[in-house]
Amino acid sequence: MLRPEISASYQELSEDVERASGNPTDEREGEMEVHEDASSVILPGIAFYPGKARLLSCKHHYYDHIPPLINPGQPGDIECTTQRINYTDPFTNQTMKYALVVRGPRDVKKKELVFLQFHLNGTDQDFSAIDYLLFSSFQEFINSPEKAEFMKDCESSYSSWKFSGGFRTWVRMSLVKTKEEDGSETVEFKQETSVVNYIDQRAEPRGDQLFFVVFEWKDPFIQTVQDIITANPWNMIALLCGIFLALFKAADFAKLSVKWMIKIRKRHLKRRSQVMNHIN
């Protein structure tokens, strides 16, 4: 079985989807083929599980530039598209979970990034961190009539990660789509993270925690992995013939080995008999 890797431009697919759904983007020469539907390509979603932490600010920036912080630890502007949702834990069906869903970066060509700041006002735990997960379509979440069930399915299907307090965690995402043998398609996020220590320059020492996290796309490509089955009836027949030929060669070699050992044994007995007759 072969697994060739095929890459396509993420930005081009996004523009195709917008044109197909009636939301035209900038005009481009020629016509492009629509590769995917609107619910499966653009607008990645980020679900945060902040616990007792509070979102202070959320902004979109471009070209890898983040301006200096103004009044860190104080409420700021929330310019992101967010939605809060409560649902039961898909693994226990008893514990209630609170999620803050944020629209992820979209404009890959302009290197759009999303910068968020959280605040935790004291904790009795030894370590502090916020969980998050990535899913492939924020638009599908918005359009879903059962958002709680949608989030339960996402939590069951996608892996979750953490970012710690006192640091700025920079997450660079990439999307991998795998087409299985039965024609189904699975989506997986891969990410690279870098962590930078936050130097707290506030006037008074505090017992609170500040969390900083940045999300952006690693590159403008979606990686597609497809399984290609190369086996057919003729391949199976050739494989069986090869196995039988190997067994036949092994049996023939064993037969010749036995004959050789018998011949050596007879020669040895003949020489021994000749020696005994000479002594007599």
PDB file of C-alpha atoms in Angstrom:
ATOM      1  CA  MET A   1       0.000   0.000   0.000  1.00  0.00           C
ATOM      2  CA  LEU A   2       1.331   3.438  -0.949  1.00  0.00           C
ATOM      3  CA  ARG A   3       0.707   6.698   0.939  1.00  0.00           C
ATOM      4  CA  PRO A   4       1.554   9.626  -1.362  1.00  0.00           C
ATOM      5  CA  GLU A   5       1.334  13.104   0.172  1.00  0.00           C
ATOM      6  CA  ILE A   6      -0.474  15.755  -1.864  1.00  0.00           C
ATOM      7  CA  SER A   7      -0.456  19.429  -0.831  1.00  0.00           C
ATOM      8  CA  ALA A   8      -2.855  22.191  -1.879  1.00  0.00           C
ATOM      9  CA  SER A   9      -2.855  25.900  -1.109  1.00  0.00           C
ATOM     10  CA  TYR A  10      -4.994  26.686   1.926  1.00  0.00           C
ATOM     11  CA  GLN A  11      -5.685  30.243   0.824  1.00  0.00           C
ATOM     12  CA  GLU A  12      -6.821  29.193  -2.652  1.00  0.00           C
ATOM     13  CA  LEU A  13      -9.222  26.652  -1.206  1.00  0.00           C
ATOM     14  CA  SER A  14     -10.634  29.309   1.109  1.00  0.00           C
ATOM     15  CA  GLU A  15     -11.243  31.705  -1.758  1.00  0.00           C
ATOM     16  CA  ASP A  16     -12.885  28.958  -3.811  1.00  0.00           C
ATOM     17  CA  VAL A  17     -15.275  28.158  -0.990  1.00  0.00           C
ATOM     18  CA  GLU A  18     -16.250  31.789  -0.496  1.00  0.00           C
ATOM     19  CA  ARG A  19     -16.919  32.177  -4.224  1.00  0.00           C
ATOM     20  CA  ALA A  20     -19.039  28.991  -4.246  1.00  0.00           C
ATOM     21  CA  SER A  21     -21.068  30.067  -1.202  1.00  0.00           C
ATOM     22  CA  GLY A  22     -21.897  33.483  -2.637  1.00  0.00           C
ATOM     23  CA  ASN A  23     -19.355  35.520  -0.656  1.00  0.00           C
ATOM     24  CA  PRO A  24     -16.952  36.798  -3.320  1.00  0.00           C
ATOM     25  CA  THR A  25     -13.426  37.746  -2.376  1.00  0.00           C
ATOM     26  CA  ASP A  26     -10.905  39.746  -4.376  1.00  0.00           C
ATOM     27  CA  GLU A  27     -11.218  39.178  -8.121  1.00  0.00           C
ATOM     28  CA  ARG A  28      -8.677  36.866  -9.640  1.00  0.00           C
ATOM     29  CA  GLU A  29      -8.066  36.040 -13.292  1.00  0.00           C
ATOM     30  CA  GLY A  30      -9.619  32.872 -14.644  1.00  0.00           C
ATOM     31  CA  GLU A  31     -11.849  30.362 -12.953  1.00  0.00           C
ATOM     32  CA  MET A  32     -10.835  27.929 -10.243  1.00  0.00           C
ATOM     33  CA  GLU A  33     -12.308  24.553  -9.458  1.00  0.00           C
ATOM     34  CA  VAL A  34     -14.095  24.222  -6.110  1.00  0.00           C
ATOM     35  CA  HIS A  35     -12.256  21.548  -4.135  1.00  0.00           C
ATOM     36  CA  GLU A  36     -14.113  21.448  -0.827  1.00  0.00           C
ATOM     37  CA  ASP A  37     -17.350  22.632   0.799  1.00  0.00           C
ATOM     38  CA  ALA A  38     -17.586  25.587   3.188  1.00  0.00           C
ATOM     39  CA  SER A  39     -17.943  23.477   6.313  1.00  0.00           C
ATOM     40  CA  SER A  40     -14.687  21.572   5.942  1.00  0.00           C
ATOM     41  CA  VAL A  41     -11.969  24.002   4.901  1.00  0.00           C
ATOM     42  CA  ILE A  42     -11.933  27.504   6.341  1.00  0.00           C
ATOM     43  CA  LEU A  43     -12.399  29.189   9.718  1.00  0.00           C
ATOM     44  CA  PRO A  44     -10.651  26.915  12.213  1.00  0.00           C
ATOM     45  CA  GLY A  45     -12.133  26.959  15.693  1.00  0.00           C
ATOM     46  CA  ILE A  46     -10.333  27.018  19.037  1.00  0.00           C
ATOM     47  CA  ALA A  47     -12.128  25.784  22.142  1.00  0.00           C
ATOM     48  CA  PHE A  48     -10.639  26.929  25.460  1.00  0.00           C
ATOM     49  CA  TYR A  49     -11.424  25.407  28.847  1.00  0.00           C
ATOM     50  CA  PRO A  50     -10.328  28.247  31.147  1.00  0.00           C
ATOM     51  CA  GLY A  51     -11.879  26.991  34.374  1.00  0.00           C
ATOM     52  CA  LYS A  52     -11.706  29.927  36.804  1.00  0.00           C
ATOM     53  CA  ALA A  53      -9.540  31.999  34.472  1.00  0.00           C
ATOM     54  CA  ARG A  54     -11.082  34.993  32.667  1.00  0.00           C
ATOM     55  CA  LEU A  55     -10.486  36.204  29.135  1.00  0.00           C
ATOM     56  CA  LEU A  56      -9.058  39.738  29.310  1.00  0.00           C
ATOM     57  CA  SER A  57      -8.369  40.497  25.656  1.00  0.00           C
ATOM     58  CA  CYS A  58      -8.409  38.925  22.220  1.00  0.00           C
ATOM     59  CA  LYS A  59      -7.143  40.574  19.056  1.00  0.00           C
ATOM     60  CA  HIS A  60      -6.221  39.732  15.476  1.00  0.00           C
ATOM     61  CA  HIS A  61      -2.839  40.895  14.211  1.00  0.00           C
ATOM     62  CA  TYR A  62      -0.990  40.468  10.925  1.00  0.00           C
ATOM     63  CA  TYR A  63       2.501  39.755   9.610  1.00  0.00           C
ATOM     64  CA  ASP A  64       3.756  38.223  12.875  1.00  0.00           C
ATOM     65  CA  HIS A  65       3.637  41.587  14.628  1.00  0.00           C
ATOM     66  CA  ILE A  66       2.237  41.906  18.145  1.00  0.00           C
ATOM     67  CA  PRO A  67       2.344  45.413  19.667  1.00  0.00           C
ATOM     68  CA  PRO A  68       3.603  45.869  23.247  1.00  0.00           C
ATOM     69  CA  LEU A  69       1.185  45.049  26.043  1.00  0.00           C
ATOM     70  CA  ILE A  70      -0.836  47.898  27.530  1.00  0.00           C
ATOM     71  CA  ASN A  71      -1.944  47.445  31.144  1.00  0.00           C
ATOM     72  CA  PRO A  72      -1.351  43.673  31.339  1.00  0.00           C
ATOM     73  CA  GLY A  73      -3.673  41.999  33.794  1.00  0.00           C
ATOM     74  CA  GLN A  74      -6.441  44.537  33.117  1.00  0.00           C
ATOM     75  CA  PRO A  75      -9.490  43.974  30.876  1.00  0.00           C
ATOM     76  CA  GLY A  76      -8.852  45.031  27.292  1.00  0.00           C
ATOM     77  CA  ASP A  77     -10.530  44.857  23.910  1.00  0.00           C
ATOM     78  CA  ILE A  78     -12.103  41.600  22.763  1.00  0.00           C
ATOM     79  CA  GLU A  79     -12.145  41.913  18.984  1.00  0.00           C
ATOM     80  CA  CYS A  80     -12.517  38.195  18.252  1.00  0.00           C
ATOM     81  CA  THR A  81     -15.633  36.249  17.410  1.00  0.00           C
ATOM     82  CA  THR A  82     -16.349  34.198  20.528  1.00  0.00           C
ATOM     83  CA  GLN A  83     -19.142  32.070  21.906  1.00  0.00           C
ATOM     84  CA  ARG A  84     -19.563  30.389  25.289  1.00  0.00           C
ATOM     85  CA  ILE A  85     -21.060  26.914  25.536  1.00  0.00           C
ATOM     86  CA  ASN A  86     -21.813  24.477  28.348  1.00  0.00           C
ATOM     87  CA  TYR A  87     -22.121  20.735  27.772  1.00  0.00           C
ATOM     88  CA  THR A  88     -21.701  17.459  29.616  1.00  0.00           C
ATOM     89  CA  ASP A  89     -18.397  15.609  29.511  1.00  0.00           C
ATOM     90  CA  PRO A  90     -18.574  13.074  26.610  1.00  0.00           C
ATOM     91  CA  PHE A  91     -16.584  10.516  28.606  1.00  0.00           C
ATOM     92  CA  THR A  92     -18.456  10.634  31.935  1.00  0.00           C
ATOM     93  CA  ASN A  93     -21.867  12.127  30.949  1.00  0.00           C
ATOM     94  CA  GLN A  94     -22.028  13.619  34.441  1.00  0.00           C
ATOM     95  CA  THR A  95     -19.542  16.502  34.724  1.00  0.00           C
ATOM     96  CA  MET A  96     -20.528  19.823  33.149  1.00  0.00           C
ATOM     97  CA  LYS A  97     -17.843  21.512  31.048  1.00  0.00           C
ATOM     98  CA  TYR A  98     -17.563  25.175  30.142  1.00  0.00           C
ATOM     99  CA  ALA A  99     -15.898  26.058  26.822  1.00  0.00           C
ATOM    100  CA  LEU A 100     -15.011  29.381  25.251  1.00  0.00           C
ATOM    101  CA  VAL A 101     -14.990  28.945  21.472  1.00  0.00           C
ATOM    102  CA  VAL A 102     -12.973  31.454  19.429  1.00  0.00           C
ATOM    103  CA  ARG A 103     -12.651  31.860  15.685  1.00  0.00           C
ATOM    104  CA  GLY A 104      -9.077  31.077  14.668  1.00  0.00           C
ATOM    105  CA  PRO A 105      -6.819  32.855  12.152  1.00  0.00           C
ATOM    106  CA  ARG A 106      -7.953  32.813   8.559  1.00  0.00           C
ATOM    107  CA  ASP A 107      -5.964  35.109   6.258  1.00  0.00           C
ATOM    108  CA  VAL A 108      -2.903  32.969   5.604  1.00  0.00           C
ATOM    109  CA  LYS A 109      -1.276  35.291   3.056  1.00  0.00           C
ATOM    110  CA  LYS A 110      -1.203  38.163   5.533  1.00  0.00           C
ATOM    111  CA  LYS A 111       0.011  35.841   8.309  1.00  0.00           C
ATOM    112  CA  GLU A 112      -2.992  36.575  10.456  1.00  0.00           C
ATOM    113  CA  LEU A 113      -2.640  35.559  14.093  1.00  0.00           C
ATOM    114  CA  VAL A 114      -4.902  35.574  17.145  1.00  0.00           C
ATOM    115  CA  PHE A 115      -3.450  36.849  20.437  1.00  0.00           C
ATOM    116  CA  LEU A 116      -5.343  36.114  23.665  1.00  0.00           C
ATOM    117  CA  GLN A 117      -4.708  37.065  27.285  1.00  0.00           C
ATOM    118  CA  PHE A 118      -6.273  35.257  30.263  1.00  0.00           C
ATOM    119  CA  HIS A 119      -6.183  36.112  33.957  1.00  0.00           C
ATOM    120  CA  LEU A 120      -6.459  33.751  36.924  1.00  0.00           C
ATOM    121  CA  ASN A 121      -6.992  35.516  40.245  1.00  0.00           C
ATOM    122  CA  GLY A 122      -5.139  33.172  42.581  1.00  0.00           C
ATOM    123  CA  THR A 123      -5.165  29.390  42.798  1.00  0.00           C
ATOM    124  CA  ASP A 124      -4.426  26.753  45.412  1.00  0.00           C
ATOM    125  CA  GLN A 125      -2.866  24.417  42.826  1.00  0.00           C
ATOM    126  CA  ASP A 126       0.859  23.865  42.379  1.00  0.00           C
ATOM    127  CA  PHE A 127       0.666  24.271  38.594  1.00  0.00           C
ATOM    128  CA  SER A 128      -1.692  26.318  36.430  1.00  0.00           C
ATOM    129  CA  ALA A 129      -2.597  25.682  32.802  1.00  0.00           C
ATOM    130  CA  ILE A 130      -5.502  26.151  30.400  1.00  0.00           C
ATOM    131  CA  ASP A 131      -6.687  23.356  28.114  1.00  0.00           C
ATOM    132  CA  TYR A 132      -7.637  23.931  24.491  1.00  0.00           C
ATOM    133  CA  LEU A 133      -8.464  21.950  21.375  1.00  0.00           C
ATOM    134  CA  LEU A 134      -8.534  22.778  17.667  1.00  0.00           C
ATOM    135  CA  PHE A 135     -11.299  21.800  15.266  1.00  0.00           C
ATOM    136  CA  SER A 136     -11.507  22.318  11.544  1.00  0.00           C
ATOM    137  CA  SER A 137     -14.627  24.459  11.001  1.00  0.00           C
ATOM    138  CA  PHE A 138     -15.791  27.325  13.183  1.00  0.00           C
ATOM    139  CA  GLN A 139     -18.506  28.050  10.622  1.00  0.00           C
ATOM    140  CA  GLU A 140     -19.934  24.568  11.056  1.00  0.00           C
ATOM    141  CA  PHE A 141     -20.055  25.165  14.821  1.00  0.00           C
ATOM    142  CA  ILE A 142     -21.917  28.457  14.338  1.00  0.00           C
ATOM    143  CA  ASN A 143     -24.440  26.870  11.963  1.00  0.00           C
ATOM    144  CA  SER A 144     -24.998  23.795  14.124  1.00  0.00           C
ATOM    145  CA  PRO A 145     -28.390  23.753  15.895  1.00  0.00           C
ATOM    146  CA  GLU A 146     -26.948  21.438  18.580  1.00  0.00           C
ATOM    147  CA  LYS A 147     -23.763  23.179  19.612  1.00  0.00           C
ATOM    148  CA  ALA A 148     -23.406  21.123  22.796  1.00  0.00           C
ATOM    149  CA  GLU A 149     -23.467  17.872  20.806  1.00  0.00           C
ATOM    150  CA  PHE A 150     -21.067  19.396  18.286  1.00  0.00           C
ATOM    151  CA  MET A 151     -18.545  20.171  21.025  1.00  0.00           C
ATOM    152  CA  LYS A 152     -18.942  16.710  22.538  1.00  0.00           C
ATOM    153  CA  ASP A 153     -18.119  15.171  19.163  1.00  0.00           C
ATOM    154  CA  CYS A 154     -15.091  17.471  18.772  1.00  0.00           C
ATOM    155  CA  GLU A 155     -13.748  16.569  22.203  1.00  0.00           C
ATOM    156  CA  SER A 156     -14.161  12.876  21.384  1.00  0.00           C
ATOM    157  CA  SER A 157     -12.416  13.214  18.004  1.00  0.00           C
ATOM    158  CA  TYR A 158      -9.602  15.729  18.532  1.00  0.00           C
ATOM    159  CA  SER A 159      -6.645  15.850  20.887  1.00  0.00           C
ATOM    160  CA  SER A 160      -6.379  18.575  23.521  1.00  0.00           C
ATOM    161  CA  TRP A 161      -3.313  20.572  24.576  1.00  0.00           C
ATOM    162  CA  LYS A 162      -2.329  22.959  27.360  1.00  0.00           C
ATOM    163  CA  PHE A 163      -0.536  26.284  27.745  1.00  0.00           C
ATOM    164  CA  SER A 164       0.899  27.439  31.059  1.00  0.00           C
ATOM    165  CA  GLY A 165       0.623  30.665  33.035  1.00  0.00           C
ATOM    166  CA  GLY A 166       3.514  33.108  33.141  1.00  0.00           C
ATOM    167  CA  PHE A 167       4.502  32.423  29.527  1.00  0.00           C
ATOM    168  CA  ARG A 168       3.579  33.471  26.020  1.00  0.00           C
ATOM    169  CA  THR A 169       2.890  30.277  24.077  1.00  0.00           C
ATOM    170  CA  TRP A 170       3.090  30.605  20.286  1.00  0.00           C
ATOM    171  CA  VAL A 171       1.176  27.868  18.445  1.00  0.00           C
ATOM    172  CA  ARG A 172       1.776  27.304  14.727  1.00  0.00           C
ATOM    173  CA  MET A 173      -0.883  25.066  13.225  1.00  0.00           C
ATOM    174  CA  SER A 174      -0.953  22.871  10.141  1.00  0.00           C
ATOM    175  CA  LEU A 175      -3.845  20.822   8.785  1.00  0.00           C
ATOM    176  CA  VAL A 176      -3.571  17.224   7.576  1.00  0.00           C
ATOM    177  CA  LYS A 177      -6.437  15.455   5.814  1.00  0.00           C
ATOM    178  CA  THR A 178      -6.348  11.679   5.380  1.00  0.00           C
ATOM    179  CA  LYS A 179      -8.556   9.853   2.887  1.00  0.00           C
ATOM    180  CA  GLU A 180      -9.195   6.303   4.023  1.00  0.00           C
ATOM    181  CA  GLU A 181      -9.767   3.211   1.885  1.00  0.00           C
ATOM    182  CA  ASP A 182     -13.561   3.386   2.312  1.00  0.00           C
ATOM    183  CA  GLY A 183     -13.667   6.965   0.966  1.00  0.00           C
ATOM    184  CA  SER A 184     -14.099   8.649   4.353  1.00  0.00           C
ATOM    185  CA  GLU A 185     -11.942  11.613   5.321  1.00  0.00           C
ATOM    186  CA  THR A 186     -10.396  12.473   8.663  1.00  0.00           C
ATOM    187  CA  VAL A 187      -8.921  15.812   9.689  1.00  0.00           C
ATOM    188  CA  GLU A 188      -6.014  16.195  12.078  1.00  0.00           C
ATOM    189  CA  PHE A 189      -4.226  19.273  13.375  1.00  0.00           C
ATOM    190  CA  LYS A 190      -0.490  19.261  13.865  1.00  0.00           C
ATOM    191  CA  GLN A 191       1.179  22.047  15.765  1.00  0.00           C
ATOM    192  CA  GLU A 192       4.536  23.419  16.747  1.00  0.00           C
ATOM    193  CA  THR A 193       4.807  25.459  19.935  1.00  0.00           C
ATOM    194  CA  SER A 194       7.413  27.846  21.280  1.00  0.00           C
ATOM    195  CA  VAL A 195       7.348  29.281  24.796  1.00  0.00           C
ATOM    196  CA  VAL A 196       8.717  32.638  25.959  1.00  0.00           C
ATOM    197  CA  ASN A 197       8.868  33.688  29.602  1.00  0.00           C
ATOM    198  CA  TYR A 198       6.696  36.683  30.555  1.00  0.00           C
ATOM    199  CA  ILE A 199       8.531  39.307  32.622  1.00  0.00           C
ATOM    200  CA  ASP A 200       5.953  40.711  35.032  1.00  0.00           C
ATOM    201  CA  GLN A 201       6.718  44.421  35.430  1.00  0.00           C
ATOM    202  CA  ARG A 202       3.631  45.386  37.385  1.00  0.00           C
ATOM    203  CA  ALA A 203       4.311  47.621  40.359  1.00  0.00           C
ATOM    204  CA  GLU A 204       3.107  45.352  43.156  1.00  0.00           C
ATOM    205  CA  PRO A 205       3.806  41.633  43.524  1.00  0.00           C
ATOM    206  CA  ARG A 206       0.650  39.645  42.964  1.00  0.00           C
ATOM    207  CA  GLY A 207      -0.543  36.129  43.515  1.00  0.00           C
ATOM    208  CA  ASP A 208      -2.459  35.967  40.245  1.00  0.00           C
ATOM    209  CA  GLN A 209      -1.450  34.356  36.962  1.00  0.00           C
ATOM    210  CA  LEU A 210      -1.432  35.768  33.432  1.00  0.00           C
ATOM    211  CA  PHE A 211      -1.719  33.509  30.384  1.00  0.00           C
ATOM    212  CA  PHE A 212      -0.711  34.580  26.880  1.00  0.00           C
ATOM    213  CA  VAL A 213      -1.231  32.465  23.759  1.00  0.00           C
ATOM    214  CA  VAL A 214      -0.856  33.123  20.028  1.00  0.00           C
ATOM    215  CA  PHE A 215      -2.327  31.042  17.186  1.00  0.00           C
ATOM    216  CA  GLU A 216      -1.289  31.247  13.542  1.00  0.00           C
ATOM    217  CA  TRP A 217      -0.907  28.988  10.506  1.00  0.00           C
ATOM    218  CA  LYS A 218       2.510  27.448  10.007  1.00  0.00           C
ATOM    219  CA  ASP A 219       2.294  27.576   6.192  1.00  0.00           C
ATOM    220  CA  PRO A 220      -0.320  28.135   3.464  1.00  0.00           C
ATOM    221  CA  PHE A 221      -0.794  24.463   2.636  1.00  0.00           C
ATOM    222  CA  ILE A 222      -3.197  21.700   3.521  1.00  0.00           C
ATOM    223  CA  GLN A 223      -1.451  18.353   3.477  1.00  0.00           C
ATOM    224  CA  THR A 224      -3.542  15.530   2.018  1.00  0.00           C
ATOM    225  CA  VAL A 225      -2.574  11.911   2.589  1.00  0.00           C
ATOM    226  CA  GLN A 226      -4.364   9.256   0.548  1.00  0.00           C
ATOM    227  CA  ASP A 227      -4.151   5.471   0.702  1.00  0.00           C
ATOM    228  CA  ILE A 228      -3.735   3.813  -2.704  1.00  0.00           C
ATOM    229  CA  ILE A 229      -4.305   0.055  -2.791  1.00  0.00           C
ATOM    230  CA  THR A 230      -1.958  -1.568  -5.287  1.00  0.00           C
ATOM    231  CA  ALA A 231      -3.024  -5.202  -4.670  1.00  0.00           C
ATOM    232  CA  ASN A 232      -5.116  -7.107  -7.280  1.00  0.00           C
ATOM    233  CA  PRO A 233      -5.851 -10.822  -8.021  1.00  0.00           C
ATOM    234  CA  TRP A 234      -2.786 -11.158 -10.257  1.00  0.00           C
ATOM    235  CA  ASN A 235      -0.569  -9.748  -7.504  1.00  0.00           C
ATOM    236  CA  MET A 236      -1.982 -12.315  -5.078  1.00  0.00           C
ATOM    237  CA  ILE A 237      -1.375 -15.175  -7.549  1.00  0.00           C
ATOM    238  CA  ALA A 238       2.206 -14.036  -8.111  1.00  0.00           C
ATOM    239  CA  LEU A 239       2.720 -13.797  -4.351  1.00  0.00           C
ATOM    240  CA  LEU A 240       1.413 -17.342  -3.809  1.00  0.00           C
ATOM    241  CA  CYS A 241       3.594 -18.656  -6.640  1.00  0.00           C
ATOM    242  CA  GLY A 242       6.612 -17.031  -5.037  1.00  0.00           C
ATOM    243  CA  ILE A 243       5.801 -18.643  -1.689  1.00  0.00           C
ATOM    244  CA  PHE A 244       5.370 -22.107  -3.244  1.00  0.00           C
ATOM    245  CA  LEU A 245       8.604 -21.700  -5.230  1.00  0.00           C
ATOM    246  CA  ALA A 246      10.489 -20.782  -2.068  1.00  0.00           C
ATOM    247  CA  LEU A 247       9.053 -23.822  -0.259  1.00  0.00           C
ATOM    248  CA  PHE A 248       9.999 -26.091  -3.181  1.00  0.00           C
ATOM    249  CA  LYS A 249      13.568 -24.770  -3.212  1.00  0.00           C
ATOM    250  CA  ALA A 250      13.820 -25.270   0.537  1.00  0.00           C
ATOM    251  CA  ALA A 251      12.571 -28.883   0.252  1.00  0.00           C
ATOM    252  CA  ASP A 252      14.961 -29.608  -2.608  1.00  0.00           C
ATOM    253  CA  PHE A 253      17.859 -28.188  -0.617  1.00  0.00           C
ATOM    254  CA  ALA A 254      16.941 -30.330   2.410  1.00  0.00           C
ATOM    255  CA  LYS A 255      16.774 -33.447   0.189  1.00  0.00           C
ATOM    256  CA  LEU A 256      20.223 -32.779  -1.271  1.00  0.00           C
ATOM    257  CA  SER A 257      21.613 -32.130   2.210  1.00  0.00           C
ATOM    258  CA  VAL A 258      20.337 -35.508   3.462  1.00  0.00           C
ATOM    259  CA  LYS A 259      21.832 -37.307   0.448  1.00  0.00           C
ATOM    260  CA  TRP A 260      25.175 -35.598   1.001  1.00  0.00           C
ATOM    261  CA  MET A 261      25.222 -36.566   4.683  1.00  0.00           C
ATOM    262  CA  ILE A 262      24.415 -40.235   3.819  1.00  0.00           C
ATOM    263  CA  LYS A 263      27.186 -40.271   1.216  1.00  0.00           C
ATOM    264  CA  ILE A 264      29.711 -38.842   3.687  1.00  0.00           C
ATOM    265  CA  ARG A 265      28.617 -41.402   6.294  1.00  0.00           C
ATOM    266  CA  LYS A 266      29.103 -44.325   3.872  1.00  0.00           C
ATOM    267  CA  ARG A 267      32.538 -43.061   2.857  1.00  0.00           C
ATOM    268  CA  HIS A 268      33.563 -42.760   6.480  1.00  0.00           C
ATOM    269  CA  LEU A 269      32.419 -46.334   7.274  1.00  0.00           C
ATOM    270  CA  LYS A 270      34.234 -47.694   4.188  1.00  0.00           C
ATOM    271  CA  ARG A 271      37.531 -46.072   5.210  1.00  0.00           C
ATOM    272  CA  ARG A 272      37.133 -47.340   8.744  1.00  0.00           C
ATOM    273  CA  SER A 273      36.543 -50.880   7.439  1.00  0.00           C
ATOM    274  CA  GLN A 274      39.658 -50.681   5.272  1.00  0.00           C
ATOM    275  CA  VAL A 275      41.753 -49.576   8.252  1.00  0.00           C
ATOM    276  CA  MET A 276      40.480 -52.434  10.398  1.00  0.00           C
ATOM    277  CA  ASN A 277      41.243 -55.004   7.660  1.00  0.00           C
ATOM    278  CA  HIS A 278      44.768 -53.629   7.285  1.00  0.00           C
ATOM    279  CA  ILE A 279      45.367 -53.984  11.042  1.00  0.00           C
ATOM    280  CA  ASN A 280      44.102 -57.559  11.028  1.00  0.00           C
TER     281      ASN A 280
END
